[in-house]
Amino acid sequence: MAAADDAGAADPVAAAADAEAEALLDQYTERWSVANDLAESSTVRSHEEWDAIKEIERTLTVTESTRTVSVPPSDAPSRGSVVPIDERYEHAPEAFEATTVEFADFDGARLVGCTDCGGSGREACGTCDRRTVVNCDECRGDGTADCGACAGQGAVDCADCNGTGSRGDAACSRCNGTGELACRTCNATGERQCPKCDGAGEVTCPDCAGQGDVPCSTCTGAGELYETTRGTLEYEPESTFAVDDPRGADEAWFADVDGDRFDMTVRSTPDRASDGGPTTVAHEVEQRSVPVSKVSYEYGGEAYDLYQVGRNLHSHSVPKSTTRRLLPVVAVLVVAALGGYYYFAVL
């Protein structure tokens, strides 16, 4: 690395700064895209070190929603996963975390009659509409089915001639040469009584077991409903940060760097939601010092800046390695070579 000036070499502090700058440049060359002679061929113009201030602002908002619900008694909320309405704010998160608190008014709950079934707990069967029976799906309601002996044809093959209509050189005398005989099972009709409905064309409704009605879908047969107020508290955290005195460093480079906290401000906020949308219930501003180094250098007649934010190295632009510079040229040559091969080999 070329020295910025000869006078600095005699200054121990300046020499140490140059050594640190050279070490950072040397560390940066470990990236494949960076020129591998960066440390040796660069001229350091300046090396700054300071503490940037990262200010982190955190807020926690809560949105409350309530509704009156009427559910079957079997679906009534139970204490535990659902908290009493007057204790809902006691379950706020201790930190800036997304949390949902479900609550219910257990003390104000009451049982009311189900208006959909008039308190009977029953409603008309949707399948048979109180008819207690439905059309037989085997015979489609006509009470008959194809004869199994003749497959619904009304005739069977003649057993004497095996359905050929002849015996030797003469016509079969039993079937008169037709090869078929009338089916005795169905008297040549091709049909028989449906075995599933015994010819009735209807069967007992399977959904209501012939009752004509089923448990009310609203109250599940209880005849009454559990009515109460239910709601949720939705806690949503948000965190943003800003950097004071970055001196050209991108703010995004500080996102994953913690630094050292030196100040914390907690603002007074309400402890519960207000009507009309989210309410901020927690707010704090934390300030952290983040060590930053900036090396300004020249390479190949061009000026560059290298930053170390925390322990991470960053740069807006960097001298590219020979491999990186040649990649576009190599890519063009490869494409040209493949195109030439295709032209001569295929055409």
Tab-separated table of C-alpha atoms in Angstrom:
chain	number	residue	atom	x	y	z
A	1	MET	CA	0.000	0.000	0.000
A	2	ALA	CA	1.377	3.362	-0.984
A	3	ALA	CA	1.616	5.869	1.833
A	4	ALA	CA	-0.464	9.023	1.651
A	5	ASP	CA	2.639	11.014	2.590
A	6	ASP	CA	6.099	10.299	3.980
A	7	ALA	CA	5.565	12.471	7.022
A	8	GLY	CA	2.857	10.196	8.327
A	9	ALA	CA	5.261	7.285	8.480
A	10	ALA	CA	7.123	8.936	11.304
A	11	ASP	CA	3.945	9.438	13.328
A	12	PRO	CA	3.151	6.288	15.349
A	13	VAL	CA	-0.558	7.144	15.515
A	14	ALA	CA	-0.739	7.699	11.777
A	15	ALA	CA	1.225	4.510	11.157
A	16	ALA	CA	-1.187	2.536	13.313
A	17	ALA	CA	-4.145	4.059	11.447
A	18	ASP	CA	-2.550	3.142	8.122
A	19	ALA	CA	-2.002	-0.402	9.357
A	20	GLU	CA	-5.656	-0.683	10.387
A	21	ALA	CA	-6.768	0.697	7.032
A	22	GLU	CA	-4.563	-1.766	5.192
A	23	ALA	CA	-5.946	-4.608	7.316
A	24	LEU	CA	-9.504	-3.643	6.382
A	25	LEU	CA	-8.627	-3.494	2.681
A	26	ASP	CA	-6.869	-6.836	2.941
A	27	GLN	CA	-9.916	-8.337	4.656
A	28	TYR	CA	-12.146	-7.017	1.872
A	29	THR	CA	-10.142	-8.852	-0.783
A	30	GLU	CA	-11.505	-12.136	0.570
A	31	ARG	CA	-14.642	-11.440	-1.464
A	32	TRP	CA	-14.374	-12.985	-4.920
A	33	SER	CA	-15.668	-9.834	-6.634
A	34	VAL	CA	-12.959	-7.572	-5.157
A	35	ALA	CA	-9.568	-7.020	-6.796
A	36	ASN	CA	-7.116	-9.367	-5.068
A	37	ASP	CA	-4.358	-6.747	-5.002
A	38	LEU	CA	-6.558	-4.137	-3.354
A	39	ALA	CA	-4.430	-3.759	-0.209
A	40	GLU	CA	-1.108	-3.639	-2.065
A	41	SER	CA	-2.147	-1.346	-4.936
A	42	SER	CA	-4.304	1.172	-3.071
A	43	THR	CA	-3.323	4.574	-1.721
A	44	VAL	CA	-5.085	5.414	1.525
A	45	ARG	CA	-6.127	9.053	1.643
A	46	SER	CA	-7.871	9.060	5.010
A	47	HIS	CA	-9.011	6.764	7.784
A	48	GLU	CA	-11.786	7.914	10.131
A	49	GLU	CA	-13.214	6.206	13.189
A	50	TRP	CA	-16.271	7.387	15.100
A	51	ASP	CA	-19.392	6.215	16.888
A	52	ALA	CA	-22.602	6.659	14.921
A	53	ILE	CA	-25.824	6.901	16.915
A	54	LYS	CA	-28.474	4.324	16.085
A	55	GLU	CA	-31.824	5.428	17.479
A	56	ILE	CA	-34.403	2.649	17.711
A	57	GLU	CA	-38.043	3.577	18.242
A	58	ARG	CA	-40.446	0.871	19.346
A	59	THR	CA	-44.201	1.168	19.694
A	60	LEU	CA	-46.870	-1.280	20.779
A	61	THR	CA	-50.458	-0.622	19.717
A	62	VAL	CA	-53.634	-2.410	20.744
A	63	THR	CA	-56.933	-2.657	18.913
A	64	GLU	CA	-60.016	-3.854	20.760
A	65	SER	CA	-63.006	-5.432	19.056
A	66	THR	CA	-66.161	-6.743	20.752
A	67	ARG	CA	-69.301	-8.466	19.552
A	68	THR	CA	-72.360	-10.170	21.001
A	69	VAL	CA	-72.394	-13.889	20.253
A	70	SER	CA	-75.074	-16.545	20.645
A	71	VAL	CA	-73.735	-20.093	20.548
A	72	PRO	CA	-74.939	-23.515	21.657
A	73	PRO	CA	-74.213	-24.134	25.331
A	74	SER	CA	-71.716	-26.827	24.316
A	75	ASP	CA	-69.662	-24.150	22.514
A	76	ALA	CA	-69.677	-21.658	25.386
A	77	PRO	CA	-66.209	-20.180	26.061
A	78	SER	CA	-64.294	-21.600	28.979
A	79	ARG	CA	-61.965	-19.782	31.336
A	80	GLY	CA	-58.335	-20.324	30.577
A	81	SER	CA	-57.759	-19.648	26.892
A	82	VAL	CA	-60.462	-16.963	27.183
A	83	VAL	CA	-60.050	-14.446	30.011
A	84	PRO	CA	-62.782	-12.529	31.851
A	85	ILE	CA	-63.621	-9.220	30.224
A	86	ASP	CA	-62.628	-7.174	33.296
A	87	GLU	CA	-59.175	-8.845	33.372
A	88	ARG	CA	-58.333	-8.501	29.690
A	89	TYR	CA	-55.706	-5.763	30.097
A	90	GLU	CA	-53.860	-7.770	32.723
A	91	HIS	CA	-52.701	-10.112	29.953
A	92	ALA	CA	-50.867	-7.541	27.864
A	93	PRO	CA	-47.426	-8.675	26.616
A	94	GLU	CA	-44.487	-7.673	28.786
A	95	ALA	CA	-42.317	-6.942	25.753
A	96	PHE	CA	-42.949	-5.571	22.271
A	97	GLU	CA	-44.543	-8.752	20.964
A	98	ALA	CA	-47.522	-9.553	18.765
A	99	THR	CA	-50.186	-10.976	21.049
A	100	THR	CA	-53.898	-11.746	20.805
A	101	VAL	CA	-55.945	-11.748	24.010
A	102	GLU	CA	-59.419	-13.302	23.794
A	103	PHE	CA	-61.953	-12.319	26.431
A	104	ALA	CA	-65.612	-12.880	27.302
A	105	ASP	CA	-68.160	-11.472	29.704
A	106	PHE	CA	-68.714	-14.584	31.809
A	107	ASP	CA	-70.656	-12.771	34.534
A	108	GLY	CA	-73.033	-11.118	32.069
A	109	ALA	CA	-73.737	-14.266	30.057
A	110	ARG	CA	-77.255	-15.682	29.913
A	111	LEU	CA	-79.270	-18.458	28.283
A	112	VAL	CA	-81.892	-17.418	25.734
A	113	GLY	CA	-84.389	-19.468	23.770
A	114	CYS	CA	-83.406	-20.424	20.235
A	115	THR	CA	-85.664	-18.496	17.858
A	116	ASP	CA	-84.830	-20.701	14.857
A	117	CYS	CA	-86.492	-23.778	16.381
A	118	GLY	CA	-88.811	-22.012	18.808
A	119	GLY	CA	-87.062	-23.708	21.708
A	120	SER	CA	-87.954	-27.230	20.548
A	121	GLY	CA	-84.410	-28.116	19.600
A	122	ARG	CA	-85.626	-29.706	16.327
A	123	GLU	CA	-85.911	-28.582	12.717
A	124	ALA	CA	-87.224	-30.109	9.496
A	125	CYS	CA	-84.953	-32.677	7.900
A	126	GLY	CA	-83.338	-31.062	4.885
A	127	THR	CA	-83.219	-34.371	3.015
A	128	CYS	CA	-86.844	-35.528	3.210
A	129	ASP	CA	-88.554	-32.277	4.306
A	130	ARG	CA	-90.469	-34.112	7.062
A	131	ARG	CA	-91.690	-36.821	4.659
A	132	THR	CA	-89.670	-39.419	6.633
A	133	VAL	CA	-88.915	-41.278	3.364
A	134	VAL	CA	-86.893	-40.596	0.228
A	135	ASN	CA	-86.844	-42.131	-3.252
A	136	CYS	CA	-84.939	-45.400	-3.447
A	137	ASP	CA	-81.586	-44.792	-5.112
A	138	GLU	CA	-81.422	-48.399	-6.302
A	139	CYS	CA	-84.533	-48.228	-8.510
A	140	ARG	CA	-84.800	-44.437	-8.757
A	141	GLY	CA	-88.252	-44.592	-7.243
A	142	ASP	CA	-90.066	-46.908	-9.689
A	143	GLY	CA	-89.881	-50.009	-7.455
A	144	THR	CA	-88.299	-52.274	-10.069
A	145	ALA	CA	-84.824	-53.440	-10.951
A	146	ASP	CA	-83.276	-55.329	-13.845
A	147	CYS	CA	-83.733	-59.091	-13.640
A	148	GLY	CA	-80.495	-60.675	-12.573
A	149	ALA	CA	-81.105	-63.900	-14.538
A	150	CYS	CA	-81.515	-62.262	-17.954
A	151	ALA	CA	-79.750	-58.941	-17.267
A	152	GLY	CA	-82.993	-57.106	-18.051
A	153	GLN	CA	-83.361	-58.645	-21.532
A	154	GLY	CA	-86.425	-60.791	-20.790
A	155	ALA	CA	-84.801	-63.796	-22.476
A	156	VAL	CA	-81.968	-66.224	-21.831
A	157	ASP	CA	-79.864	-68.395	-24.100
A	158	CYS	CA	-81.415	-71.739	-25.016
A	159	ALA	CA	-79.665	-74.435	-23.041
A	160	ASP	CA	-80.186	-77.070	-25.749
A	161	CYS	CA	-78.367	-75.216	-28.510
A	162	ASN	CA	-76.259	-72.911	-26.314
A	163	GLY	CA	-77.912	-69.952	-27.964
A	164	THR	CA	-76.916	-70.866	-31.505
A	165	GLY	CA	-80.455	-71.727	-32.688
A	166	SER	CA	-79.396	-74.989	-34.309
A	167	ARG	CA	-78.456	-78.516	-33.396
A	168	GLY	CA	-76.366	-80.167	-36.021
A	169	ASP	CA	-77.876	-79.463	-39.424
A	170	ALA	CA	-81.358	-78.742	-38.093
A	171	ALA	CA	-82.955	-75.878	-36.264
A	172	CYS	CA	-83.237	-76.277	-32.509
A	173	SER	CA	-86.691	-77.623	-31.767
A	174	ARG	CA	-86.809	-76.159	-28.277
A	175	CYS	CA	-86.282	-72.534	-29.231
A	176	ASN	CA	-87.483	-72.900	-32.827
A	177	GLY	CA	-84.142	-71.693	-34.088
A	178	THR	CA	-84.139	-68.370	-32.182
A	179	GLY	CA	-81.414	-69.350	-29.732
A	180	GLU	CA	-83.391	-67.742	-26.891
A	181	LEU	CA	-86.037	-68.729	-24.402
A	182	ALA	CA	-88.341	-66.570	-22.304
A	183	CYS	CA	-86.841	-65.830	-18.869
A	184	ARG	CA	-88.848	-67.712	-16.283
A	185	THR	CA	-87.491	-65.650	-13.394
A	186	CYS	CA	-89.150	-62.430	-14.575
A	187	ASN	CA	-91.758	-63.963	-16.923
A	188	ALA	CA	-89.979	-62.340	-19.843
A	189	THR	CA	-90.478	-58.798	-18.483
A	190	GLY	CA	-86.781	-58.146	-17.845
A	191	GLU	CA	-87.670	-56.640	-14.469
A	192	ARG	CA	-88.082	-57.763	-10.918
A	193	GLN	CA	-89.127	-56.183	-7.634
A	194	CYS	CA	-86.428	-53.864	-6.253
A	195	PRO	CA	-84.778	-55.757	-3.410
A	196	LYS	CA	-83.819	-52.570	-1.552
A	197	CYS	CA	-87.289	-50.999	-1.240
A	198	ASP	CA	-89.356	-54.205	-1.828
A	199	GLY	CA	-91.062	-52.492	-4.738
A	200	ALA	CA	-92.224	-49.447	-2.767
A	201	GLY	CA	-89.933	-47.039	-4.598
A	202	GLU	CA	-89.155	-45.332	-1.274
A	203	VAL	CA	-86.905	-46.046	1.706
A	204	THR	CA	-86.607	-44.609	5.197
A	205	CYS	CA	-84.724	-41.275	5.168
A	206	PRO	CA	-81.164	-42.059	6.309
A	207	ASP	CA	-80.508	-38.557	7.697
A	208	CYS	CA	-83.384	-38.378	10.156
A	209	ALA	CA	-83.936	-42.178	10.550
A	210	GLY	CA	-87.575	-41.701	9.576
A	211	GLN	CA	-88.217	-39.040	12.218
A	212	GLY	CA	-88.864	-36.225	9.756
A	213	ASP	CA	-86.818	-33.767	11.808
A	214	VAL	CA	-83.252	-33.403	13.074
A	215	PRO	CA	-81.499	-31.460	15.852
A	216	CYS	CA	-81.617	-27.719	15.252
A	217	SER	CA	-78.473	-26.596	13.419
A	218	THR	CA	-78.380	-23.328	15.394
A	219	CYS	CA	-78.613	-24.647	18.948
A	220	THR	CA	-77.542	-28.266	18.159
A	221	GLY	CA	-80.714	-29.534	19.789
A	222	ALA	CA	-80.449	-27.695	23.101
A	223	GLY	CA	-83.398	-25.395	22.416
A	224	GLU	CA	-81.475	-22.474	23.923
A	225	LEU	CA	-78.336	-20.440	23.259
A	226	TYR	CA	-75.509	-19.091	25.406
A	227	GLU	CA	-75.396	-15.338	24.804
A	228	THR	CA	-72.502	-13.145	25.887
A	229	THR	CA	-70.069	-10.446	24.822
A	230	ARG	CA	-66.809	-11.693	23.333
A	231	GLY	CA	-63.850	-9.806	21.987
A	232	THR	CA	-60.155	-9.635	21.286
A	233	LEU	CA	-57.242	-7.347	22.026
A	234	GLU	CA	-54.765	-7.346	19.151
A	235	TYR	CA	-51.325	-6.130	20.225
A	236	GLU	CA	-49.075	-5.171	17.299
A	237	PRO	CA	-45.425	-4.128	17.714
A	238	GLU	CA	-43.518	-1.864	15.349
A	239	SER	CA	-39.844	-1.012	15.324
A	240	THR	CA	-38.021	1.586	13.238
A	241	PHE	CA	-34.561	3.061	13.453
A	242	ALA	CA	-32.604	6.038	12.205
A	243	VAL	CA	-28.866	6.729	12.172
A	244	ASP	CA	-27.245	9.978	13.212
A	245	ASP	CA	-23.871	10.889	11.664
A	246	PRO	CA	-23.511	8.007	9.155
A	247	ARG	CA	-21.023	10.073	7.049
A	248	GLY	CA	-22.026	8.449	3.792
A	249	ALA	CA	-22.764	4.961	5.120
A	250	ASP	CA	-26.086	3.461	4.064
A	251	GLU	CA	-28.616	3.339	6.891
A	252	ALA	CA	-29.497	-0.228	5.887
A	253	TRP	CA	-25.975	-1.335	6.878
A	254	PHE	CA	-26.888	-0.647	10.524
A	255	ALA	CA	-30.027	-2.825	10.552
A	256	ASP	CA	-28.386	-5.977	11.969
A	257	VAL	CA	-25.787	-4.212	14.142
A	258	ASP	CA	-26.630	-3.909	17.840
A	259	GLY	CA	-23.973	-1.556	19.135
A	260	ASP	CA	-23.905	-0.495	22.790
A	261	ARG	CA	-26.924	1.064	24.490
A	262	PHE	CA	-26.273	4.301	26.287
A	263	ASP	CA	-29.729	5.849	26.642
A	264	MET	CA	-33.345	4.724	26.944
A	265	THR	CA	-36.439	6.918	26.991
A	266	VAL	CA	-39.833	5.470	27.871
A	267	ARG	CA	-42.784	7.686	27.151
A	268	SER	CA	-45.954	7.647	29.254
A	269	THR	CA	-48.822	5.967	27.401
A	270	PRO	CA	-52.344	4.751	28.255
A	271	ASP	CA	-52.648	1.154	29.379
A	272	ARG	CA	-55.756	0.314	27.392
A	273	ALA	CA	-57.369	0.804	24.009
A	274	SER	CA	-59.568	3.739	23.121
A	275	ASP	CA	-62.485	3.809	20.749
A	276	GLY	CA	-61.876	4.321	17.063
A	277	GLY	CA	-58.804	2.299	16.139
A	278	PRO	CA	-55.341	1.322	17.371
A	279	THR	CA	-54.037	2.940	20.537
A	280	THR	CA	-50.361	3.152	21.447
A	281	VAL	CA	-49.915	1.531	24.845
A	282	ALA	CA	-46.104	1.298	24.945
A	283	HIS	CA	-43.422	3.494	23.458
A	284	GLU	CA	-39.681	3.636	23.941
A	285	VAL	CA	-36.696	5.175	22.211
A	286	GLU	CA	-33.340	3.471	22.609
A	287	GLN	CA	-30.039	4.987	21.559
A	288	ARG	CA	-27.043	2.824	20.754
A	289	SER	CA	-23.525	3.729	19.729
A	290	VAL	CA	-22.205	1.799	16.733
A	291	PRO	CA	-18.463	1.916	15.932
A	292	VAL	CA	-17.804	2.909	12.313
A	293	SER	CA	-14.560	3.039	10.339
A	294	LYS	CA	-14.234	4.719	6.964
A	295	VAL	CA	-11.226	4.199	4.710
A	296	SER	CA	-10.996	6.553	1.715
A	297	TYR	CA	-8.524	5.259	-0.866
A	298	GLU	CA	-7.509	5.357	-4.508
A	299	TYR	CA	-7.101	2.364	-6.785
A	300	GLY	CA	-6.262	2.590	-10.468
A	301	GLY	CA	-6.814	6.328	-10.445
A	302	GLU	CA	-10.371	6.020	-9.018
A	303	ALA	CA	-11.535	7.086	-5.538
A	304	TYR	CA	-13.395	4.650	-3.273
A	305	ASP	CA	-14.697	4.452	0.292
A	306	LEU	CA	-14.739	1.327	2.469
A	307	TYR	CA	-16.884	1.255	5.619
A	308	GLN	CA	-16.778	-1.054	8.591
A	309	VAL	CA	-20.078	-0.867	10.484
A	310	GLY	CA	-19.784	-2.909	13.622
A	311	ARG	CA	-17.823	-5.877	12.274
A	312	ASN	CA	-19.258	-5.859	8.761
A	313	LEU	CA	-17.570	-4.376	5.692
A	314	HIS	CA	-19.568	-2.414	3.108
A	315	SER	CA	-18.871	-0.287	0.069
A	316	HIS	CA	-20.955	1.604	-2.488
A	317	SER	CA	-18.547	0.523	-5.235
A	318	VAL	CA	-15.371	-1.525	-5.314
A	319	PRO	CA	-12.495	-2.339	-7.700
A	320	LYS	CA	-13.512	-5.574	-9.382
A	321	SER	CA	-11.332	-8.646	-9.546
A	322	THR	CA	-9.881	-9.805	-12.854
A	323	THR	CA	-12.292	-12.741	-12.801
A	324	ARG	CA	-15.279	-10.448	-12.298
A	325	ARG	CA	-14.107	-8.076	-15.050
A	326	LEU	CA	-13.598	-10.914	-17.529
A	327	LEU	CA	-16.912	-12.660	-16.843
A	328	PRO	CA	-18.915	-10.599	-19.401
A	329	VAL	CA	-16.234	-11.181	-22.054
A	330	VAL	CA	-16.095	-14.904	-21.301
A	331	ALA	CA	-19.886	-15.130	-21.413
A	332	VAL	CA	-19.973	-13.468	-24.857
A	333	LEU	CA	-17.261	-15.801	-26.161
A	334	VAL	CA	-19.041	-18.886	-24.852
A	335	VAL	CA	-22.332	-17.837	-26.432
A	336	ALA	CA	-20.566	-17.099	-29.733
A	337	ALA	CA	-18.796	-20.458	-29.654
A	338	LEU	CA	-22.007	-22.340	-28.966
A	339	GLY	CA	-23.763	-20.444	-31.747
A	340	GLY	CA	-21.004	-21.304	-34.214
A	341	TYR	CA	-21.094	-24.977	-33.213
A	342	TYR	CA	-24.858	-25.096	-33.691
A	343	TYR	CA	-24.564	-23.418	-37.096
A	344	PHE	CA	-21.969	-25.826	-38.490
A	345	ALA	CA	-23.208	-28.980	-36.739
A	346	VAL	CA	-26.898	-28.594	-37.444
A	347	LEU	CA	-27.144	-26.483	-40.562
